[in-house]
Amino acid sequence: MSTTLDASTETVRPATAGGSTRRRLPRRTKEPDLAARGGMAWTVLAWLLTLLFFAPVAWMVLTSFHKEADAATNPPSVFAPLTGANYSALFDRDVMPFLVNSATASIVSTLLVLVLAVPAAYALSIKKVEKWTDVMFFFLSTKFLPAIAALLPVYLIVKHLGMLDNVYTLVILYTSMNLPIALWMMRSFLAEVPVEILEAAQMDGAGLLRVLWNVVRPVVMPGLAATALICFIFSWNEFMFAVNLTATRSSTAPVFLVGFISSEGLFLAKLCAAATLVSLPVLIAGFAAQDKLVRGLSLGAVK
Amino acid sequence: MATLAAAPGRPAVRQRSLSSKARWARRAPLLPALVFTVVVTQVPFLATIVISTLHWNVLKPGEKSFAAFSNYKTVATDDRLRTAVVNTVVLTASVVLLSLAIGLGLAVLLDRRFPGRGLARTLLIAPFLVMPAASALIWKHMIYNPDYGLLNGVLNAVAKVYGGHGPSIAWVSAHPMPAVVVSQVWQWTPFMMLILLAGLQAQPGDVLEAARVDGAKGLDTFRYITLPHLRQYLELATLLGSIYILQTFDAIFTITQGGPGTATTNLPYEIYQTMFRKYEYGEAAAAGVVVVIGTIIVATFALRVISSLFREEQGA
């Protein structure tokens, strides 16, 4: 590639140090103007499609507050009286252990991922090891191996170790599932720490730990939170390992949900309550951090 | 190469002069993650390869023996598996293409400023955030149910207005594959939309402005400026989406159990059945190896796309 181009961007860099150059790209300045030309029709269409996509979620939440008799009617009843009975029935049915298992598996594995990924991302971005791109691609390639192909050996190994139906088995599997994603994300966040600031701090005699804590930490905190969120979402929603490697003691929320129907017959309103309840943590977290979601989902490749 | 050019005489030279002790100090933070990943992901994969060369059915203990490539032969000639490959391709391709197309449409609509845009975006990403096992159940029982499902319910309500009687179609058993595809398109469209919307918003405004000043029509601007700009984002969304959708398990397990017959059995579900219903471990492992090879082919393209994004960042 052209050396001149690269060299010129390098000379420009100090001027924009401290902030990403991308963020300073000129945005569309005449947005309201363009929108006005598009007119109402597009706005209406956008909202219609949005409501169409959201309808199943809305219907699920609404039905979860209906009585069973009102839930399964044809045509569907929108204005039936509301009740919280389905939710209290869920807790009577001991949904708690499943939620606790899910929380344990998701939170512990997320912490473990961060403990492993943050130092590794540091070694791949700030003080780079040699061949760091190869290392990055090795990690990513493990993400491309279909989990189902690993299920059999994992099942046999776990069985041999006596760790079937153990929530920490899930912790380890979820950690390996999310580590590559976290590593890629954290690398892209750490790469944004301006080298000049690091060097200046070191020149002032700050030790490594001080630099990390006082300079690097504040810059990457939002990125760290986004990474944790993505890992949490994928772990919380994981189904295949959970359903095949757990039984009674360590089943997670998705397994509870799917077992719900086979054990009780179909109670639509209760099913909706259960589905809403187990989806709630991820829905809340995802809504709260939706702008960070994109970067996580694209492994940090898209900002 | 870009790194070398970007920093003449800095990291490159310094790295060469590092002592081996310093180099290990640099590697140290990387090692725990590397060791963990190698142990947890590569060991099972090696074990899969070993198991794939064995005759091994749990129901027939004592008959475990070396099979060389006979499991692969079974995999290559088995009708069920061939159906599963076809189903996997159909499912993945249709879900990716449909959700990409709808996602692009939504991204373009949401790129405009309009009242409640933030709220619309928030509502739109909900399908992606709902637990996949939960959404599979919701689609199966709440929407597709022939008696009180939302789909027939709405059709009936509309038909009533015209004095007729709506259909009572058992969607899942009558149209199993489209039923699964629609539920997956619903789930994955927000993913595509989010990435494409990020792409649209990263468009440099001055170029669009210039096009407008030059008198370009909206559609021309989209065709000749926006689409080429979006190419990388489209590729990224396609490839990441394919890799996840290729592995679809929750929806098949929950909505159709692979049926009726083998109409919706995809490879992951077929492997699962070979393993936990037929207990043919050797065969399941061989099928697993085949899936890995297939995925590596897709992933090679993915890596090329991602590394082009990557190179751009390095150069910047």
XYZ file of C-alpha atoms in Angstrom:
619
model
C 0.000 0.000 0.000
C 1.026 3.558 -0.386
C 3.635 4.623 2.080
C 3.007 8.268 1.402
C -0.622 7.969 2.397
C 0.217 6.203 5.622
C 2.962 8.628 6.438
C 0.710 11.595 5.908
C -1.971 10.245 8.226
C 0.754 9.743 10.804
C 1.806 13.362 10.662
C -1.788 14.469 11.019
C -2.339 12.307 14.055
C -0.870 14.440 16.847
C -3.181 17.256 15.878
C -6.226 15.123 16.510
C -4.776 13.161 19.414
C -7.086 12.792 22.341
C -10.140 12.011 20.294
C -10.950 9.596 17.548
C -10.648 11.104 14.124
C -13.746 9.220 13.111
C -15.903 11.027 15.570
C -14.894 14.320 14.021
C -16.042 13.420 10.557
C -18.446 16.056 9.332
C -21.960 14.781 9.822
C -24.829 15.591 7.569
C -25.553 19.178 8.322
C -28.916 19.573 6.635
C -30.715 16.618 8.101
C -34.029 18.320 8.886
C -34.083 19.632 5.322
C -33.693 16.156 3.835
C -36.292 14.772 6.197
C -38.808 17.389 5.190
C -38.446 16.382 1.583
C -39.058 12.739 2.451
C -42.319 13.725 4.012
C -44.829 12.077 6.270
C -45.240 8.918 4.211
C -41.799 7.582 5.125
C -42.313 8.389 8.776
C -45.602 6.518 8.786
C -44.008 3.560 7.027
C -41.128 3.503 9.513
C -43.532 3.455 12.438
C -45.784 0.809 10.865
C -42.840 -1.533 10.341
C -41.539 -0.828 13.823
C -44.884 -1.694 15.365
C -45.166 -4.822 13.209
C -41.775 -6.005 14.468
C -42.537 -5.121 18.045
C -46.036 -6.652 18.002
C -45.016 -10.184 19.069
C -43.078 -8.758 22.027
C -45.948 -6.469 22.983
C -48.413 -9.331 22.646
C -46.233 -11.575 24.790
C -46.069 -8.988 27.569
C -49.802 -8.231 27.336
C -50.793 -11.893 27.389
C -48.561 -12.485 30.410
C -50.953 -10.217 32.353
C -54.106 -11.967 31.143
C -56.004 -14.850 32.713
C -55.528 -18.212 30.994
C -59.123 -18.162 29.741
C -58.569 -14.816 28.012
C -55.176 -15.753 26.616
C -56.308 -18.479 24.237
C -59.249 -16.991 22.408
C -60.007 -16.563 18.743
C -60.105 -13.752 17.749
C -57.482 -12.586 20.261
C -58.753 -10.448 23.120
C -56.845 -7.230 23.615
C -58.888 -5.614 26.365
C -59.295 -8.530 28.773
C -58.794 -7.669 32.462
C -55.223 -7.674 33.717
C -53.780 -9.780 36.503
C -50.385 -10.455 38.056
C -51.344 -14.022 38.943
C -49.176 -15.619 36.265
C -46.062 -14.067 37.712
C -46.783 -15.108 41.260
C -47.563 -18.620 39.950
C -44.106 -18.649 38.372
C -42.419 -17.933 41.650
C -44.579 -20.551 43.381
C -43.300 -22.952 40.774
C -39.739 -22.199 41.862
C -38.372 -20.341 38.906
C -35.811 -18.849 41.268
C -33.176 -21.637 41.175
C -33.127 -21.441 37.377
C -32.688 -17.671 37.448
C -29.926 -18.045 40.031
C -28.162 -20.623 37.839
C -28.455 -18.341 34.826
C -27.162 -15.388 36.798
C -24.256 -17.422 38.192
C -23.257 -18.825 34.822
C -23.565 -15.457 33.063
C -21.995 -13.210 35.681
C -19.124 -15.480 36.710
C -18.220 -16.271 33.114
C -18.410 -12.584 32.177
C -15.995 -11.719 35.000
C -13.684 -14.533 33.959
C -13.793 -13.351 30.353
C -12.807 -9.831 31.400
C -9.980 -11.092 33.610
C -8.557 -13.048 30.672
C -9.416 -10.665 27.841
C -8.299 -7.305 29.224
C -4.607 -8.170 29.770
C -4.558 -10.076 26.483
C -6.091 -7.131 24.631
C -3.456 -4.922 26.243
C -0.749 -7.221 24.849
C -2.400 -6.969 21.442
C -2.874 -3.227 21.301
C -0.718 -1.021 23.501
C 2.464 -3.021 24.039
C 2.065 -5.208 21.008
C 3.469 -8.719 20.902
C 5.008 -9.764 17.608
C 2.578 -11.312 15.094
C -0.328 -9.820 16.985
C -2.690 -9.908 14.003
C -2.163 -13.664 13.675
C -3.021 -14.080 17.345
C -6.168 -12.018 16.898
C -7.297 -14.162 13.984
C -6.569 -17.357 15.875
C -8.937 -16.248 18.636
C -11.586 -15.239 16.132
C -11.313 -18.523 14.241
C -12.388 -20.421 17.369
C -15.636 -18.440 17.228
C -16.282 -19.878 13.778
C -16.204 -23.478 14.977
C -19.842 -24.536 15.321
C -20.550 -25.284 18.965
C -22.519 -28.383 18.030
C -19.357 -30.018 16.662
C -17.748 -29.659 20.077
C -20.780 -30.906 21.998
C -19.940 -34.610 21.867
C -16.322 -34.425 23.087
C -17.278 -31.772 25.624
C -20.082 -34.020 26.865
C -17.726 -37.000 27.161
C -14.950 -35.021 28.862
C -17.352 -33.359 31.273
C -18.963 -36.707 32.062
C -15.552 -38.251 32.672
C -14.662 -35.442 35.068
C -17.966 -35.865 36.898
C -18.977 -32.310 36.030
C -22.305 -32.951 34.307
C -25.152 -30.896 35.766
C -22.667 -28.447 37.231
C -23.104 -24.739 36.693
C -19.329 -24.182 36.577
C -19.135 -26.383 33.495
C -21.337 -23.808 31.808
C -19.142 -21.027 33.197
C -16.091 -22.497 31.460
C -17.897 -23.106 28.182
C -19.445 -19.635 28.136
C -16.055 -18.121 28.896
C -14.498 -19.804 25.888
C -17.516 -18.866 23.784
C -17.232 -15.155 24.623
C -13.497 -14.677 25.061
C -12.744 -14.038 21.354
C -15.540 -11.466 21.107
C -14.383 -9.713 24.260
C -10.780 -9.736 23.123
C -11.621 -8.158 19.776
C -13.854 -5.549 21.391
C -11.389 -4.656 24.132
C -8.566 -4.399 21.616
C -10.515 -1.879 19.582
C -11.245 0.174 22.699
C -7.660 0.023 23.984
C -6.354 0.988 20.542
C -8.105 4.312 21.045
C -5.964 5.254 24.023
C -3.609 7.861 22.550
C -0.003 6.687 22.685
C 1.144 10.251 23.366
C -0.693 10.368 26.676
C 0.818 7.054 27.754
C 4.303 8.222 26.893
C 3.805 11.544 28.593
C 2.638 9.829 31.772
C 5.598 7.473 31.727
C 7.951 10.386 31.133
C 6.532 12.021 34.238
C 7.691 8.949 36.123
C 4.403 7.132 36.616
C 4.756 3.355 37.034
C 2.951 0.859 34.840
C 0.133 0.225 37.296
C -0.400 3.926 37.843
C -0.551 4.542 34.111
C -3.041 1.725 33.702
C -5.230 2.911 36.543
C -5.092 6.666 36.035
C -4.769 6.953 32.269
C -6.012 3.793 30.583
C -8.868 2.862 32.910
C -10.941 6.046 32.545
C -10.660 5.917 28.748
C -11.701 2.288 28.351
C -14.359 2.071 31.078
C -17.323 2.506 28.689
C -15.807 -0.089 26.379
C -15.325 -2.475 29.267
C -18.977 -2.067 30.222
C -20.097 -2.717 26.643
C -17.946 -5.828 26.447
C -19.358 -7.141 29.704
C -22.877 -6.509 28.441
C -22.367 -8.472 25.218
C -20.844 -11.412 27.110
C -23.706 -11.348 29.579
C -26.335 -11.349 26.804
C -24.827 -14.294 24.946
C -24.387 -16.329 28.130
C -27.845 -15.571 29.473
C -29.480 -16.635 26.190
C -27.347 -19.737 25.522
C -29.449 -22.855 25.120
C -27.650 -25.767 23.468
C -24.969 -26.466 26.060
C -27.376 -25.721 28.886
C -30.020 -28.156 27.699
C -27.563 -30.963 26.965
C -25.162 -30.679 29.881
C -27.428 -29.884 32.812
C -30.208 -31.826 34.447
C -31.883 -30.987 37.717
C -29.514 -28.932 39.831
C -27.921 -26.503 37.427
C -30.421 -25.876 34.633
C -30.658 -22.312 33.429
C -33.588 -20.084 32.489
C -33.911 -21.143 28.817
C -34.036 -24.793 29.866
C -36.714 -23.966 32.424
C -38.691 -22.224 29.729
C -38.586 -25.064 27.231
C -39.306 -27.669 29.925
C -42.258 -25.595 31.044
C -44.615 -26.846 28.360
C -43.725 -30.506 28.437
C -44.245 -30.653 32.185
C -47.490 -28.699 32.522
C -49.258 -28.765 29.206
C -49.781 -25.539 27.401
C -50.749 -22.608 29.571
C -50.309 -19.695 27.258
C -50.515 -16.858 29.758
C -48.074 -18.531 32.144
C -45.739 -19.281 29.257
C -45.817 -15.615 28.278
C -45.087 -14.572 31.839
C -42.120 -16.948 31.976
C -40.827 -15.817 28.576
C -41.126 -12.170 29.587
C -39.447 -12.751 32.934
C -36.414 -14.586 31.532
C -35.988 -12.088 28.682
C -36.244 -9.070 30.954
C -32.613 -8.760 32.136
C -31.279 -8.765 28.568
C -34.037 -6.472 27.293
C -33.290 -3.896 29.975
C -29.530 -4.129 29.534
C -29.814 -4.016 25.749
C -32.153 -1.028 25.687
C -29.896 0.825 28.119
C -26.766 0.296 26.049
C -28.107 0.087 22.507
C -25.476 2.375 21.014
C -22.720 0.144 22.402
C -24.443 -2.966 21.118
C -23.458 -2.377 17.495
C -19.783 -2.221 18.209
C -19.945 -5.388 20.261
C -21.972 -7.309 17.717
C -19.536 -6.424 14.977
C -16.519 -7.385 17.113
C -15.458 -3.767 17.322
C -15.076 -3.545 13.555
C -17.894 -1.016 13.178
C -18.137 2.082 15.267
C 2.982 -3.571 6.329
C 0.753 -0.698 7.216
C 2.162 -0.642 10.733
C 5.694 -0.577 9.484
C 4.948 2.314 7.205
C 2.901 4.177 9.777
C 5.563 4.351 12.444
C 8.966 4.641 10.847
C 11.699 3.791 13.290
C 9.432 3.497 16.302
C 7.856 0.202 17.452
C 9.471 -1.768 14.617
C 13.014 -0.963 15.621
C 12.310 -1.096 19.306
C 10.766 -4.537 18.978
C 13.797 -5.959 17.225
C 16.124 -4.756 19.940
C 14.044 -6.276 22.752
C 15.784 -8.878 24.859
C 14.046 -12.221 25.114
C 13.132 -11.424 28.707
C 11.389 -8.249 27.644
C 9.621 -10.106 24.878
C 8.249 -12.608 27.383
C 7.136 -9.777 29.628
C 5.212 -8.463 26.663
C 3.643 -11.854 25.981
C 2.803 -12.599 29.610
C -0.580 -10.814 29.712
C -1.639 -12.717 26.618
C -0.761 -16.182 27.825
C -3.652 -16.968 30.206
C -6.232 -16.216 27.522
C -4.258 -18.106 24.900
C -3.750 -21.199 27.035
C -7.389 -21.214 28.128
C -8.648 -20.931 24.563
C -6.345 -23.604 23.198
C -7.332 -26.039 25.950
C -11.075 -25.420 25.853
C -11.563 -25.159 22.083
C -8.807 -27.168 20.417
C -8.807 -30.229 22.668
C -12.498 -31.013 22.012
C -11.942 -30.497 18.300
C -9.056 -32.970 18.259
C -11.240 -35.377 20.244
C -13.992 -34.986 17.634
C -11.564 -35.994 14.906
C -10.451 -39.042 16.891
C -14.037 -40.112 17.678
C -15.029 -39.664 14.039
C -12.726 -42.568 13.122
C -14.406 -44.994 15.551
C -17.373 -47.308 15.364
C -18.970 -46.258 18.600
C -22.607 -46.672 19.554
C -23.372 -46.280 23.242
C -26.217 -48.778 22.992
C -23.759 -51.423 21.793
C -20.948 -51.355 24.344
C -17.996 -53.569 23.549
C -18.333 -52.923 19.856
C -16.124 -49.869 19.886
C -13.560 -50.273 17.136
C -11.492 -48.390 14.614
C -13.535 -47.446 11.590
C -11.132 -45.368 9.517
C -13.291 -43.335 7.125
C -16.461 -45.400 7.198
C -18.301 -42.806 9.289
C -17.465 -40.199 6.691
C -18.772 -42.542 4.032
C -22.015 -42.871 5.990
C -22.203 -39.106 6.354
C -21.652 -38.630 2.637
C -24.252 -41.195 1.585
C -26.903 -40.874 4.291
C -30.174 -39.417 2.999
C -31.033 -37.764 6.290
C -27.736 -35.950 6.326
C -28.074 -34.847 2.744
C -31.510 -33.466 3.592
C -29.997 -31.751 6.606
C -27.322 -30.090 4.465
C -29.956 -28.845 2.022
C -32.170 -27.611 4.862
C -29.232 -25.819 6.474
C -28.371 -24.044 3.236
C -32.019 -23.111 2.553
C -32.568 -21.893 6.096
C -29.331 -19.920 6.326
C -29.539 -18.363 2.872
C -33.177 -17.319 3.140
C -32.867 -15.942 6.658
C -29.700 -14.013 5.837
C -31.002 -12.558 2.577
C -34.456 -11.649 3.886
C -33.248 -10.141 7.129
C -30.521 -8.265 5.276
C -33.021 -6.802 2.795
C -35.559 -5.845 5.461
C -32.777 -4.630 7.745
C -31.453 -2.378 4.988
C -34.923 -0.944 4.411
C -35.384 -0.270 8.111
C -31.896 1.212 8.418
C -32.609 3.638 5.570
C -35.939 4.597 7.153
C -34.322 5.091 10.546
C -31.443 7.086 9.131
C -33.885 9.951 8.559
C -34.838 12.200 11.391
C -38.484 11.776 12.378
C -40.616 12.110 15.496
C -39.905 9.265 17.924
C -36.932 7.913 15.998
C -35.086 6.939 19.184
C -38.110 5.086 20.521
C -38.637 3.312 17.185
C -35.039 2.102 17.211
C -35.390 0.858 20.762
C -38.572 -1.070 19.945
C -36.998 -2.492 16.790
C -34.065 -4.123 18.535
C -36.353 -5.938 20.983
C -36.740 -9.092 18.807
C -32.985 -9.550 18.891
C -32.839 -9.190 22.675
C -35.707 -11.527 23.589
C -34.229 -14.867 24.629
C -34.143 -17.034 21.452
C -35.715 -19.981 23.266
C -38.500 -17.658 24.434
C -39.153 -16.212 21.008
C -39.246 -19.706 19.496
C -41.950 -20.682 21.989
C -43.846 -17.456 21.410
C -43.876 -17.984 17.649
C -44.897 -21.591 17.930
C -47.712 -21.213 20.428
C -48.849 -17.634 20.268
C -48.567 -16.828 16.582
C -48.708 -20.060 14.595
C -51.247 -21.970 16.700
C -54.114 -22.988 14.381
C -56.891 -22.422 16.951
C -56.017 -19.278 18.851
C -52.764 -18.102 17.252
C -52.345 -14.448 16.439
C -51.861 -15.102 12.728
C -55.152 -16.929 12.184
C -56.804 -14.648 14.717
C -55.952 -11.531 12.729
C -56.914 -13.203 9.435
C -60.246 -14.236 10.969
C -60.898 -10.768 12.290
C -60.221 -9.272 8.867
C -62.374 -11.896 7.165
C -65.239 -11.171 9.562
C -65.301 -7.555 8.465
C -66.037 -8.782 4.962
C -68.615 -11.237 6.271
C -66.522 -14.292 5.496
C -64.733 -16.846 7.551
C -60.965 -16.820 7.959
C -58.636 -19.762 7.472
C -57.638 -22.174 10.202
C -54.234 -23.122 8.929
C -51.862 -25.160 11.073
C -48.910 -23.031 10.021
C -46.088 -25.084 11.509
C -47.167 -28.452 10.126
C -48.452 -27.083 6.817
C -45.488 -24.826 6.062
C -42.707 -25.861 8.462
C -39.706 -24.285 6.745
C -41.330 -20.897 6.021
C -42.586 -20.875 9.623
C -39.055 -21.300 10.954
C -37.612 -18.845 8.428
C -40.107 -16.119 9.328
C -39.416 -16.462 13.043
C -35.659 -16.293 12.408
C -35.962 -13.338 10.032
C -37.891 -11.554 12.762
C -35.119 -12.301 15.229
C -32.149 -11.394 12.986
C -33.444 -8.333 11.124
C -32.573 -5.998 14.030
C -28.990 -7.301 14.001
C -28.656 -6.467 10.309
C -30.401 -3.131 10.808
C -28.073 -2.053 13.636
C -24.904 -2.731 11.632
C -26.252 -1.133 8.441
C -27.556 1.881 10.354
C -24.080 2.352 11.819
C -22.773 2.214 8.257
C -25.258 4.802 7.014
C -24.429 7.165 9.826
C -20.714 6.857 9.176
C -21.272 8.271 5.682
C -19.319 11.478 5.272
C -21.923 14.234 5.037
C -19.976 16.427 2.629
C -20.102 13.790 -0.129
C -23.888 13.507 0.150
C -24.153 17.252 0.245
C -22.009 17.565 -2.877
C -24.151 15.009 -4.670
C -27.233 16.974 -3.746
C -25.739 20.224 -4.933
C -24.821 18.505 -8.212
C -28.496 17.688 -8.587
C -28.436 13.937 -7.923
C -31.851 12.413 -7.206
C -32.395 10.498 -3.962
C -32.380 7.114 -5.645
C -29.226 7.869 -7.641
C -27.423 9.008 -4.527
C -28.408 5.760 -2.846
C -27.403 3.605 -5.788
C -24.065 5.240 -6.585
C -22.859 6.646 -3.279
C -24.617 5.006 -0.352
C -24.583 1.395 -1.563
C -20.879 1.317 -2.452
C -20.117 2.915 0.908
C -22.286 0.315 2.646
C -20.604 -2.620 0.913
C -18.265 -3.449 3.765
C -21.081 -3.216 6.271
C -23.312 -5.431 4.125
C -20.534 -7.999 3.891
C -19.822 -7.893 7.579
C -23.508 -8.269 8.468
C -23.929 -11.125 5.978
C -20.960 -13.072 7.205
C -21.453 -12.624 10.939
C -25.154 -13.370 10.438
C -24.397 -16.514 8.397
C -22.094 -17.868 11.037
C -24.703 -17.489 13.747
C -27.669 -18.628 11.639
C -25.774 -21.671 10.366
C -25.801 -22.832 13.980
C -29.539 -22.353 14.570
C -30.576 -24.826 17.241
C -33.064 -23.228 19.663
C -35.693 -22.557 17.004
C -35.541 -26.004 15.409
C -35.498 -27.771 18.772
C -38.494 -25.773 19.968
C -40.700 -24.997 16.992
C -40.561 -28.128 14.822
C -38.240 -30.674 16.451
C -36.794 -30.980 12.941
C -40.116 -32.151 11.528
C -42.514 -32.968 10.152
C -40.333 -35.892 9.102
C -37.025 -34.249 8.311
C -38.511 -31.152 6.680
C -36.719 -28.717 8.976
C -33.850 -30.806 10.347
C -30.723 -28.734 9.892
C -27.182 -29.961 10.507
C -26.857 -28.931 14.148
C -30.170 -30.596 14.969
C -29.280 -33.711 12.960
C -25.978 -34.030 14.816
C -27.795 -33.575 18.102
C -30.197 -36.385 17.174
C -27.432 -38.713 16.024
C -25.750 -38.126 19.357
C -28.588 -38.191 21.860
C -31.286 -40.195 20.060
C -29.362 -42.729 17.980
C -26.267 -42.673 20.204
C -24.045 -43.081 17.136
C -21.082 -41.174 18.496
C -18.718 -41.918 15.611
C -21.221 -40.784 13.022
C -22.113 -37.646 14.956
C -18.439 -36.747 15.255
C -17.869 -37.246 11.534
C -20.851 -35.030 10.748
C -19.395 -32.488 13.177
C -16.079 -32.466 11.337
C -17.918 -31.950 8.055
C -19.805 -28.981 9.536
C -16.542 -27.495 10.763
C -15.044 -27.779 7.290
C -18.132 -26.131 5.790
C -17.983 -23.337 8.329
C -14.272 -22.800 7.714
C -15.052 -22.176 4.051
C -17.583 -19.509 5.007
C -15.273 -18.167 7.691
C -12.374 -17.738 5.287
C -14.448 -15.228 3.384
C -15.515 -13.650 6.646
C -11.929 -13.236 7.768
C -11.018 -11.585 4.488
C -13.822 -9.064 4.907
C -13.018 -8.385 8.524
C -9.319 -8.031 7.857
C -10.066 -5.421 5.209
C -11.927 -3.394 7.831
C -9.040 -4.062 10.146
C -6.426 -2.835 7.682
C -8.389 0.338 7.195
C -8.260 0.967 10.923
C -4.543 0.250 11.101
C -3.906 2.706 8.301
C -6.076 5.417 9.810
